[in-house]
Short mmCIF file of C-alpha atoms and ligand atoms in Angstrom, two decimals:
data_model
loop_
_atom_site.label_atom_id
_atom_site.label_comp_id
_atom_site.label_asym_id
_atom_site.label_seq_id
_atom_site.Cartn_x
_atom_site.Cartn_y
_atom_site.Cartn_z
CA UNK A 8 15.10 14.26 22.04
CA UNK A 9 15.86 15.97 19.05
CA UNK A 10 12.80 18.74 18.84
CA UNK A 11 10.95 18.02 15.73
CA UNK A 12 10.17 21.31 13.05
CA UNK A 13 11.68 23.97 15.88
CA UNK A 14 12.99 25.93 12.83
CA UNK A 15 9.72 26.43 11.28
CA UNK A 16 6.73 26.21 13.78
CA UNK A 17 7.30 26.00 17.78
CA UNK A 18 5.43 22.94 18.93
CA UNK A 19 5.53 20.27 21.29
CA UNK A 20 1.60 19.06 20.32
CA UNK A 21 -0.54 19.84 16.85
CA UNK A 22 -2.81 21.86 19.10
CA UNK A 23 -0.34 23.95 20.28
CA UNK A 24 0.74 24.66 17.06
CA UNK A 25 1.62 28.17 15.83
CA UNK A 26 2.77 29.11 12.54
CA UNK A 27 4.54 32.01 10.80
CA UNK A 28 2.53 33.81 8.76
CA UNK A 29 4.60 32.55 5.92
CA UNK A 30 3.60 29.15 6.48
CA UNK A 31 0.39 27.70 4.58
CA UNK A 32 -1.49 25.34 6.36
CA UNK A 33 -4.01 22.58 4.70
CA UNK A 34 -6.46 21.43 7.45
CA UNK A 35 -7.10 18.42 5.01
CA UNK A 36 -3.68 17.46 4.82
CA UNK A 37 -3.50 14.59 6.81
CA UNK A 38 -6.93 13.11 5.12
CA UNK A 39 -5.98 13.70 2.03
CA UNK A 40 -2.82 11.38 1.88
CA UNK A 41 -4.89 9.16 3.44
CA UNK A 42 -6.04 8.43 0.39
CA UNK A 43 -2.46 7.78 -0.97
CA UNK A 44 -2.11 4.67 1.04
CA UNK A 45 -1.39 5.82 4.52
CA UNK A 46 -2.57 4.46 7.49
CA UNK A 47 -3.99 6.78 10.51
CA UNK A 48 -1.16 8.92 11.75
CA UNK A 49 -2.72 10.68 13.98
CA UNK A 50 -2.14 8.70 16.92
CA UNK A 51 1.62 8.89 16.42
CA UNK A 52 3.23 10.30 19.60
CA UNK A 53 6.85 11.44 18.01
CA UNK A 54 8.23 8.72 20.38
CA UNK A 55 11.14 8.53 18.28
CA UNK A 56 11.21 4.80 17.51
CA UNK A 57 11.31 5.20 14.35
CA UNK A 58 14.06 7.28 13.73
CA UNK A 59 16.24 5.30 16.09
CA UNK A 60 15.70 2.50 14.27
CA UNK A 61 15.75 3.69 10.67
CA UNK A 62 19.05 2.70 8.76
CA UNK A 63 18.95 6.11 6.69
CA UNK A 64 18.04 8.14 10.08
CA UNK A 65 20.70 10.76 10.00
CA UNK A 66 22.61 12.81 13.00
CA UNK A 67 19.41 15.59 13.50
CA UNK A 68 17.18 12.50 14.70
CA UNK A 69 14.17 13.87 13.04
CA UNK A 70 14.16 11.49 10.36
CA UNK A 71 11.47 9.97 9.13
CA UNK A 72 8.83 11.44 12.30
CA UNK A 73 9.16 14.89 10.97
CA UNK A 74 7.44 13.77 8.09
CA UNK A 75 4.76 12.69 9.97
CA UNK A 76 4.45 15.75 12.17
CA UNK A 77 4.51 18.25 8.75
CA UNK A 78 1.21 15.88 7.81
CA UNK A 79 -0.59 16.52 11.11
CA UNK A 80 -0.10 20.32 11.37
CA UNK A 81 -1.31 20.82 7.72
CA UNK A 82 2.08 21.78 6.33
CA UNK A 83 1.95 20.76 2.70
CA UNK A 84 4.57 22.51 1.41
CA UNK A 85 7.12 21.76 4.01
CA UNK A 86 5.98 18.26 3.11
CA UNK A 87 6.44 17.86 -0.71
CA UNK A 88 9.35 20.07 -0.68
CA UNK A 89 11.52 18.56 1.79
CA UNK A 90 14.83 16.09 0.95
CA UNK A 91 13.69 13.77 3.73
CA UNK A 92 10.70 12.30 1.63
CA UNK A 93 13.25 10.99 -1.46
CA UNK A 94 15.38 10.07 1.04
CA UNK A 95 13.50 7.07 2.53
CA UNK A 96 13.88 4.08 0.13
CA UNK A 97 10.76 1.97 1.91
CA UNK A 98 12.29 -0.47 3.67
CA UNK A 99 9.75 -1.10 6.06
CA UNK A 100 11.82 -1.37 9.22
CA UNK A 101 10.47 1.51 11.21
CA UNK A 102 7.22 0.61 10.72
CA UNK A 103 7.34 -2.79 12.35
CA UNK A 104 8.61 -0.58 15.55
CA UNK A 105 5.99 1.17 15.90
CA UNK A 106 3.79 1.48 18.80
CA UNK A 107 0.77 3.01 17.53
CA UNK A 108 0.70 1.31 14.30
CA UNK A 109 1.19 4.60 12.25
CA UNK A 110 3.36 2.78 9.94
CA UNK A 111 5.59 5.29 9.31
CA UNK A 112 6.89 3.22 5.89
CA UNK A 113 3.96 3.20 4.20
CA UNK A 114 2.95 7.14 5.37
CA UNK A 115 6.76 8.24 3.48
CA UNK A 116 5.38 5.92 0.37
CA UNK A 117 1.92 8.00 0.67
CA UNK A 118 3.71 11.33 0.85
CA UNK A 119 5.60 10.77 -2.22
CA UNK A 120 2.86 9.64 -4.12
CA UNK A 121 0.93 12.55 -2.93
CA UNK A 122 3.77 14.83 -3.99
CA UNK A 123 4.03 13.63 -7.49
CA UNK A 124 -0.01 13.96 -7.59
CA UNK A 125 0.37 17.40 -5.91
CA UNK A 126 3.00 18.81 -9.09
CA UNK A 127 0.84 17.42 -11.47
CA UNK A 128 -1.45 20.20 -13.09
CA UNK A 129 -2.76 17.35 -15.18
CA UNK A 130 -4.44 15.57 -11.50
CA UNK A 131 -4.12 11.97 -13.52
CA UNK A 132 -1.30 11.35 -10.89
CA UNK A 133 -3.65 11.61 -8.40
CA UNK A 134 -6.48 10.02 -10.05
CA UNK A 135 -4.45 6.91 -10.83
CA UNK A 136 -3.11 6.46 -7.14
CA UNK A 137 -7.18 7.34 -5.52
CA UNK A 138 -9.04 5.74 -8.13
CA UNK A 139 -8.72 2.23 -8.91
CA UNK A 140 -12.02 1.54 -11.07
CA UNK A 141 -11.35 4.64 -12.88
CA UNK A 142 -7.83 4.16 -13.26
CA UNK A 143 -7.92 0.75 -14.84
CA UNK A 144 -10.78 2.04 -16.99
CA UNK A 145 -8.09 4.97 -18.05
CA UNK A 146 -5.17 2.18 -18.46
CA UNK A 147 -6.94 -0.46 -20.39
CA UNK A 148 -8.47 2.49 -22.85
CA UNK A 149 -5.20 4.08 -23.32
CA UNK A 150 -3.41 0.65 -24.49
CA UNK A 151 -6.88 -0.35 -26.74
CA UNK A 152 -6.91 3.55 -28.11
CA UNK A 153 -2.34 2.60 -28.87
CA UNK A 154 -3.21 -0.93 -30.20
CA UNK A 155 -6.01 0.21 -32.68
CA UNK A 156 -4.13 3.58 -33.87
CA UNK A 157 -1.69 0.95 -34.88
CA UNK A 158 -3.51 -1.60 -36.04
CA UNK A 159 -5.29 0.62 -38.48
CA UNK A 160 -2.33 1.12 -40.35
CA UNK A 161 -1.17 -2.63 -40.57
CA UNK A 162 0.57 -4.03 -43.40
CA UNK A 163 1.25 -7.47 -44.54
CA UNK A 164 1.85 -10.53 -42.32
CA UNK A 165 4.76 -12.67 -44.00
CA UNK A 166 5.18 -15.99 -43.90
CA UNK A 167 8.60 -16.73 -44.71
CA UNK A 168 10.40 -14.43 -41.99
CA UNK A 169 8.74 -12.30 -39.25
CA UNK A 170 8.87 -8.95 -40.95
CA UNK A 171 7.50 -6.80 -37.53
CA UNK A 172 7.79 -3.35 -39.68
CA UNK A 173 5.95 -4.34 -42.26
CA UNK A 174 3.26 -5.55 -40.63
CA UNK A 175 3.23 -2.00 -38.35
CA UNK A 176 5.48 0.83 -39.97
CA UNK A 177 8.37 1.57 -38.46
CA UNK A 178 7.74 5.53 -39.20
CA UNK A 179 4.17 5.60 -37.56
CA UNK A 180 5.82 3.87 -34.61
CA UNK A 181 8.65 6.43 -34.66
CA UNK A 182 6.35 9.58 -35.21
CA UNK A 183 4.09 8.64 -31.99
CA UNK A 184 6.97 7.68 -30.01
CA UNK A 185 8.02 11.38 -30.56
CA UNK A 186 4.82 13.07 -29.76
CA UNK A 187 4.72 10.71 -26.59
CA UNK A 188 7.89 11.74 -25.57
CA UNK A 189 7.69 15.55 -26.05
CA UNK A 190 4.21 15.52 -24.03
CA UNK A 191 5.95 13.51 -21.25
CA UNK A 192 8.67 15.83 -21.38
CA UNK A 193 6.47 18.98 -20.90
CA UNK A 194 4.73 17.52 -18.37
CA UNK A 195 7.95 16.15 -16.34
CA UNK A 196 9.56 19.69 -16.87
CA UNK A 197 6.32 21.55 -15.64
CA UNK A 198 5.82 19.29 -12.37
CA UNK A 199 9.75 19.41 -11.66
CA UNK A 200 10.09 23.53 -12.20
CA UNK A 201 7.26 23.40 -9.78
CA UNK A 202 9.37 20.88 -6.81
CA UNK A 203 12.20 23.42 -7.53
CA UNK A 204 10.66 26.44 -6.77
CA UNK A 205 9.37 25.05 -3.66
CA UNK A 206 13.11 23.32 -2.88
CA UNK A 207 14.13 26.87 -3.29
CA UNK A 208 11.74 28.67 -1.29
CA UNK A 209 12.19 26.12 1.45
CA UNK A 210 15.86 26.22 1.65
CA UNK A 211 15.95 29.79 1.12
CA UNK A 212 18.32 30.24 -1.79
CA UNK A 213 18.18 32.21 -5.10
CA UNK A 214 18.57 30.27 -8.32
CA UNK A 215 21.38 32.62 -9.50
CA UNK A 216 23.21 31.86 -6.24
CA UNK A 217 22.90 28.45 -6.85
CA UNK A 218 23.76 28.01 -10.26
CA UNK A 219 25.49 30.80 -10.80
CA UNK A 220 28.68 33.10 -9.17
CA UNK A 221 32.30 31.46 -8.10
CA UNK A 222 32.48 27.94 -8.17
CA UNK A 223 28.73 27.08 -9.44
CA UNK A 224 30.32 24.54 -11.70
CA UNK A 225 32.26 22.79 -9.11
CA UNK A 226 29.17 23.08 -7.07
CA UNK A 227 26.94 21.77 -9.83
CA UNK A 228 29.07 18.30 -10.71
CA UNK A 229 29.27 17.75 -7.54
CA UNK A 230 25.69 17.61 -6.41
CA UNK A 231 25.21 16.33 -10.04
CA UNK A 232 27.60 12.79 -9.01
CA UNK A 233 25.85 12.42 -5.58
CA UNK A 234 22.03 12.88 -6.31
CA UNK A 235 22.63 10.71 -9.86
CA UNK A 236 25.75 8.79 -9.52
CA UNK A 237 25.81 7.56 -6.27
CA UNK A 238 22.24 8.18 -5.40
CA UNK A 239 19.94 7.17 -8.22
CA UNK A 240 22.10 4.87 -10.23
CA UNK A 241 24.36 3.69 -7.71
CA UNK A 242 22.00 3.55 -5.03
CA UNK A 243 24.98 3.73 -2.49
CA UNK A 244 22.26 4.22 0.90
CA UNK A 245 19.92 1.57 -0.45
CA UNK A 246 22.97 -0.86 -1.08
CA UNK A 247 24.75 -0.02 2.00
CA UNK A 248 22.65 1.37 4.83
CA UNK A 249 19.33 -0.73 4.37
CA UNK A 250 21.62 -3.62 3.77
CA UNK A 251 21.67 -4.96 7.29
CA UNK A 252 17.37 -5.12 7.15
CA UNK A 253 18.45 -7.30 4.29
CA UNK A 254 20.85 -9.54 5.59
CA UNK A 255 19.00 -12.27 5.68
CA UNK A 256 18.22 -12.55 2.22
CA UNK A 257 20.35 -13.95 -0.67
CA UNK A 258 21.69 -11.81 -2.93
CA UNK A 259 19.49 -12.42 -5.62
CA UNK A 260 16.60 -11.45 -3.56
CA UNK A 261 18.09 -8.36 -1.79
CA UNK A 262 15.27 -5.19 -2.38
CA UNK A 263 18.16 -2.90 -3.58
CA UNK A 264 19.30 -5.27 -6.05
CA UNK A 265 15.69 -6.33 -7.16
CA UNK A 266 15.13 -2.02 -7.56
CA UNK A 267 18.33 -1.65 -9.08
CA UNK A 268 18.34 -4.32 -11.84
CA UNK A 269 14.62 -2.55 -12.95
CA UNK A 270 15.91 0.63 -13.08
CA UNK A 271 18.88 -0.34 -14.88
CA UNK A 272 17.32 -2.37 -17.36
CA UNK A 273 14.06 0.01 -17.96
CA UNK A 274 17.41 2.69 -18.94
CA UNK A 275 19.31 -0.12 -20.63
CA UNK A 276 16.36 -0.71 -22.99
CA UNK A 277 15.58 2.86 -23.58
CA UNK A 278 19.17 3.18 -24.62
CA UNK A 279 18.68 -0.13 -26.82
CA UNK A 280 16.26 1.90 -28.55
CA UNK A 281 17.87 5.16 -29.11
CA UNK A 282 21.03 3.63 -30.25
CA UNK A 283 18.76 1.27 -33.14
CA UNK A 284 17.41 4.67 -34.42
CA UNK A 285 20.68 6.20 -33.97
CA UNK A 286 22.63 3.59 -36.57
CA UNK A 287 19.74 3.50 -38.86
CA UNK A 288 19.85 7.64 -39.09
CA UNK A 289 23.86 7.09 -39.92
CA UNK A 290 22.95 4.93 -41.87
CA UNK A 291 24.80 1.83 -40.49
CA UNK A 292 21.72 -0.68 -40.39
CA UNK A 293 17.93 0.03 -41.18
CA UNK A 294 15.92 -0.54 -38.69
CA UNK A 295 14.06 -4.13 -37.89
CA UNK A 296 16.89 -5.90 -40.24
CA UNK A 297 17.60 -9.28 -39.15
CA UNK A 298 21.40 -9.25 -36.91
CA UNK A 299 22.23 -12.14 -35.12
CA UNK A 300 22.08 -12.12 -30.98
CA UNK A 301 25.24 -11.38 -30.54
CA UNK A 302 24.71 -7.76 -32.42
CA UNK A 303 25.87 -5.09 -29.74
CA UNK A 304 22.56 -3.28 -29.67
CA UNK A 305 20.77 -6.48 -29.53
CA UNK A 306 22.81 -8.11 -26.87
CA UNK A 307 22.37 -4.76 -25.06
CA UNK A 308 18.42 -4.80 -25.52
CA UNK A 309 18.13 -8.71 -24.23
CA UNK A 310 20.46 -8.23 -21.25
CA UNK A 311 18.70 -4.91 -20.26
CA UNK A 312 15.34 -6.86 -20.93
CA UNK A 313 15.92 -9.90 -18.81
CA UNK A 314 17.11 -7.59 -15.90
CA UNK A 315 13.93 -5.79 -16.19
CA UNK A 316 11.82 -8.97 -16.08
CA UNK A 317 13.47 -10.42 -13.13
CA UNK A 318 13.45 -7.13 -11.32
CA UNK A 319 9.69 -6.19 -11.96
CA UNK A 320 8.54 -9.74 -11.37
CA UNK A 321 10.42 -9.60 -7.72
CA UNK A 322 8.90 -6.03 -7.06
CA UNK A 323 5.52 -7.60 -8.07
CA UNK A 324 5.99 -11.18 -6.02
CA UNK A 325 6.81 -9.34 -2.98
CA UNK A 326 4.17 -6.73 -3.11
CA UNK A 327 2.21 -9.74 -3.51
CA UNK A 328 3.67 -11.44 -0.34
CA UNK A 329 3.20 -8.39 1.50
CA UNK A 330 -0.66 -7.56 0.73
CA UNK A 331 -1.34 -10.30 2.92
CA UNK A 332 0.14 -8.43 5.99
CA UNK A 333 -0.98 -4.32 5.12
CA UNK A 334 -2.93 -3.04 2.73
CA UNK A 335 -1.60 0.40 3.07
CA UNK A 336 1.52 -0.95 1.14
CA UNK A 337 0.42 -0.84 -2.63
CA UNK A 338 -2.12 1.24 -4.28
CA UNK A 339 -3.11 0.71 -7.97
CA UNK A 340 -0.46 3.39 -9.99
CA UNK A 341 1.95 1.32 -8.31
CA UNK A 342 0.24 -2.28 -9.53
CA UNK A 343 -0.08 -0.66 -13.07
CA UNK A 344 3.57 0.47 -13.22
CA UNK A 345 4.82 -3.33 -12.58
CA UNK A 346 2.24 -4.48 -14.93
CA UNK A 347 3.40 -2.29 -17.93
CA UNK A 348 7.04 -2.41 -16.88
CA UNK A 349 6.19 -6.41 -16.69
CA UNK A 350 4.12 -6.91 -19.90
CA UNK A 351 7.07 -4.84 -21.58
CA UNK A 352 9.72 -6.62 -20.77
CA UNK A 353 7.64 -9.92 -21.33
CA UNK A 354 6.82 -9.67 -24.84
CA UNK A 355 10.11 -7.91 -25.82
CA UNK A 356 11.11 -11.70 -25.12
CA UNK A 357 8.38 -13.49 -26.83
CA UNK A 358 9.46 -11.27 -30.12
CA UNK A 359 12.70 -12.21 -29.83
CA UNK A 360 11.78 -16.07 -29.69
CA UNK A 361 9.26 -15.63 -32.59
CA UNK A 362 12.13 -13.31 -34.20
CA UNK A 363 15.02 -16.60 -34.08
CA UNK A 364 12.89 -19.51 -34.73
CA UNK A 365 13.19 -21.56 -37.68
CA UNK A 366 9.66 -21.12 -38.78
CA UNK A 367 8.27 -17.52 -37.68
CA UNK A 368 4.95 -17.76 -36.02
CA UNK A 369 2.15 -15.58 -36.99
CA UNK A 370 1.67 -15.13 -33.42
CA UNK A 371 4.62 -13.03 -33.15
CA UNK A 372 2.72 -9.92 -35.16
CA UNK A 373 0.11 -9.88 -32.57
CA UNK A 374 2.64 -10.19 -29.69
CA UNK A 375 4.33 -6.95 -31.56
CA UNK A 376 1.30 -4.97 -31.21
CA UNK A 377 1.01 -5.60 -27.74
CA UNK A 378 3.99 -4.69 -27.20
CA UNK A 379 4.62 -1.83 -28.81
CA UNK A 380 1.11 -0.37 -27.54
CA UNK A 381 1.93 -1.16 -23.76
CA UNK A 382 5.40 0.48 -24.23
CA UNK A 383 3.99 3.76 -25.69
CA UNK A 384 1.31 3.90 -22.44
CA UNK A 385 3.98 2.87 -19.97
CA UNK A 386 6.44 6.08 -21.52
CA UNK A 387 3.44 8.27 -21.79
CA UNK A 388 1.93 7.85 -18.17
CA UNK A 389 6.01 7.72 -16.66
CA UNK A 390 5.26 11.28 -14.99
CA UNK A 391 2.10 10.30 -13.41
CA UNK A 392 2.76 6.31 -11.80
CA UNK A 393 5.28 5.49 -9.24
CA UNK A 394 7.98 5.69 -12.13
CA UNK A 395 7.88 9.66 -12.04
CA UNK A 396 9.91 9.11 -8.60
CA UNK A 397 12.98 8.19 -11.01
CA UNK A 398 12.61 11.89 -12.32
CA UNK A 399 11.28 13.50 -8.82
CA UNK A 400 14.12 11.51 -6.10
CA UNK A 401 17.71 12.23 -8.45
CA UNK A 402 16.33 16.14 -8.62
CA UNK A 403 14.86 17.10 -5.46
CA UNK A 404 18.41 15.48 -4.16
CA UNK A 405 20.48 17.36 -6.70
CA UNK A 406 18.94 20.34 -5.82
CA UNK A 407 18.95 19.62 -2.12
CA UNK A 408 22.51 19.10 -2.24
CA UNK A 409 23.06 22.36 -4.34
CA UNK A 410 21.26 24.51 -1.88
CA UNK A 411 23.23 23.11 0.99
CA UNK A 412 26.47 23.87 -0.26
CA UNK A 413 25.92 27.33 -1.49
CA UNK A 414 24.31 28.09 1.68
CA UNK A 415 27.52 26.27 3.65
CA UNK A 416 29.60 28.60 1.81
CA UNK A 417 27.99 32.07 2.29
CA UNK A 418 27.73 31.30 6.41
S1 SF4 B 2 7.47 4.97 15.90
FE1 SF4 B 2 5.34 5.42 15.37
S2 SF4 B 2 4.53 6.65 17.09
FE2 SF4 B 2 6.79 6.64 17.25
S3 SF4 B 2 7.44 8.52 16.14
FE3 SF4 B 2 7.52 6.83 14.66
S4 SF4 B 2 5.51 6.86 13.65
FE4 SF4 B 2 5.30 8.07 15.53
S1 SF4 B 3 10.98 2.82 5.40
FE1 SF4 B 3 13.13 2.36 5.93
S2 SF4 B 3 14.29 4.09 5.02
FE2 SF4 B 3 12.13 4.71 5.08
S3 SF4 B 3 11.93 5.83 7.00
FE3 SF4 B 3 11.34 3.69 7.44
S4 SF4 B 3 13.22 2.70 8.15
FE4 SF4 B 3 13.81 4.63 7.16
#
């Protein structure tokens, strides 16, 4: 068998173990992402079940038990910093192998929620995936605090046509959208420097080797088309490679499909939205004016929509089905994520109905605020729910990928 961490700490059992001085070790390791959903892995024996069986398990037979292993000898930043954790796309195979119950599924989901939490100065990350009580008292005050701001600068309800921006101006919404976006962005680009250093450090590469000297452009798009073209958008391993755990299921209901189609339409709408403040800065069409459905941006926005709804009503069905068999599967940033993605996507629709109906409803202004309040808190917490793992996986592969060729290159 394939010895597991032999390049960084010579061990065949955690008490045996003994480290480089270079390595860090956090006795609490193993409790701590305990609290991230995983179940006891201390009893797991590296018997290797789980990496024969994994569909993503690749030729060095350590994946995912390594994982594992880094969590019982304390090694946190081998942990968080390695390319095996956003490899894993949760299937749940290897868990129903094995033989101690360690389910090693739900530990890889725990480890990447506790990495996000752990490159979060903020610690809402972690406070939203170890604190239920306190992180629904955080969500529901966060859309009331988004609903009021707005609400306090209301305008008229018409009755002859559903006029959404002037019943909430179109500028206020604009103006918060931007401060919401440049405090996500700080925060995104302060928790992702921080993965890259420690991608870095692991892999033992310099960033001006990496990005810079003969061929770093080459390099660059090509780690650039694997970790976001084929990888994250493409989802080539998820599609392909879990596939045959999938077989069984239709299409329709296939988990890389169901993942895909809410990704795509979560970026579909986002680009709905930049493009509708795009033509009304060139002045092509104001925005809220009335276009019919076939409007390119509009057809965009309900196609990108209904994939979202379908997707996150899947992700939240299933999660459902599967709370009845471990509890270690979900914890609450990952129920709030499908319930803002969800309520999003939901009233999008109900505006639009309100929006083409002969006689507006006055209901449709209230649905607005919702909507618009719920969108703003699920952009604002997207670095510190499961969603930040749409920032966190296409990087820490890109820069995986990066490393490894640069360091193929100088051997
Ligand atoms: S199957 Fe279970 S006991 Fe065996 S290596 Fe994997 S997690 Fe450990
Ligand atoms: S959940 Fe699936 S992809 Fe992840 S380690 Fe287990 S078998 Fe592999």
């Amino acid at each position: 068998m394939t010895p597991l961490i032999a390049d960084e700490v010579h061990v065949e059992s955690p008490e045996a173990a003994v480290a480089p001085p270079s390595v860090r070790l956090d006795p609490d390791l193993l409790s701590d992402i305990k609290r991230f959903g995983a179940a006891d892995v201390s009893a797991c024996f590296s018997c290797g079940n789980c990496t024969a069986i994994c569909p993503l398990s690749d030729g060095d037979g350590t994946f995912p038990r390594r994982m594992i292993r880094y969590a019982q000898l304390g090694m946190k930043d081998a942990l968080i910093s390695s390319k095996e954790l956003w490899s894993c796309y949760h299937c749940g195979t290897c868990s129903d192998s094995c033989p101690t119950q360690a389910d090693p599924a739900g530990f890889m989901a725990a480890a990447r929620r506790y990495a996000i939490a752990s490159y979060d100065r903020t610690r809402l990350a972690r406070t939203l995936s170890t604190r239920a009580v306190l992180g629904t008292i955080i969500a529901l005050a966060l859309a009331a605090f988004f609903a009021l701001f707005m609400y306090a600068s209301h305008g008229v309800e018409r009755a002859s046509r559903l006029a959404l921006f002037d019943f909430i101006p179109e500028r206020l919404i604009h103006l918060t959208g931007v401060v919401v976006m440049s405090l996500v962005a700080l925060a995104a680009l302060v928790g992702v420097a921080s993965m890259v250093a420690g991608i870095a450090r692991r892999e033992g590469v310099r960033f001006r080797d990496v990005l810079g000297g003969p061929g770093a452009w080459g390099r660059s798009l090509r780690a650039l088309w694997l970790a976001l073209g084929i990888e994250a958008l493409g989802q080539r391993r998820y599609r392909n490679d879990c596939g045959e755990a999938a077989e069984a299921e239709p299409l329709y209901r296939r988990r890389w499909l169901i993942h895909a189609l809410t990704l795509w339409g979560f970026l579909g709408l986002f680009l709905a939205t930049i493009l509708d403040y795009g033509l009304a800065l060139i002045g092509v069409k104001a925005t809220g004016t009335p276009v019919p459905i076939w409007y390119p941006v509009r057809l965009l926005g309900t196609v990108a929509g209904a994939a979202m709804v379908y997707g996150a009503t899947l992700l939240i069905w299933n999660r459902l089905r599967r709370a009845n068999v471990t509890a270690s599967q979900s914890q609450f940033s990952d129920w709030l994520l499908l319930a803002l993605v969800w309520v999003t996507g939901v009233t999008g629709f109900a505006i639009e109905v309100a929006l083409y109906l002969p006689h507006p409803p006055t209901w449709g202004y209230w649905v607005f605020l919702v909507h618009v309040a719920v969108a703003i808190e699920l952009v604002l917490l997207l670095p510190f729910t499961k969603l930040a793992h749409a920032i966190y996986r296409p990087v820490a592969l890109f820069f995986h990928a990066l490393a490894g060729t640069r360091t193929a290159e100088s051997n």
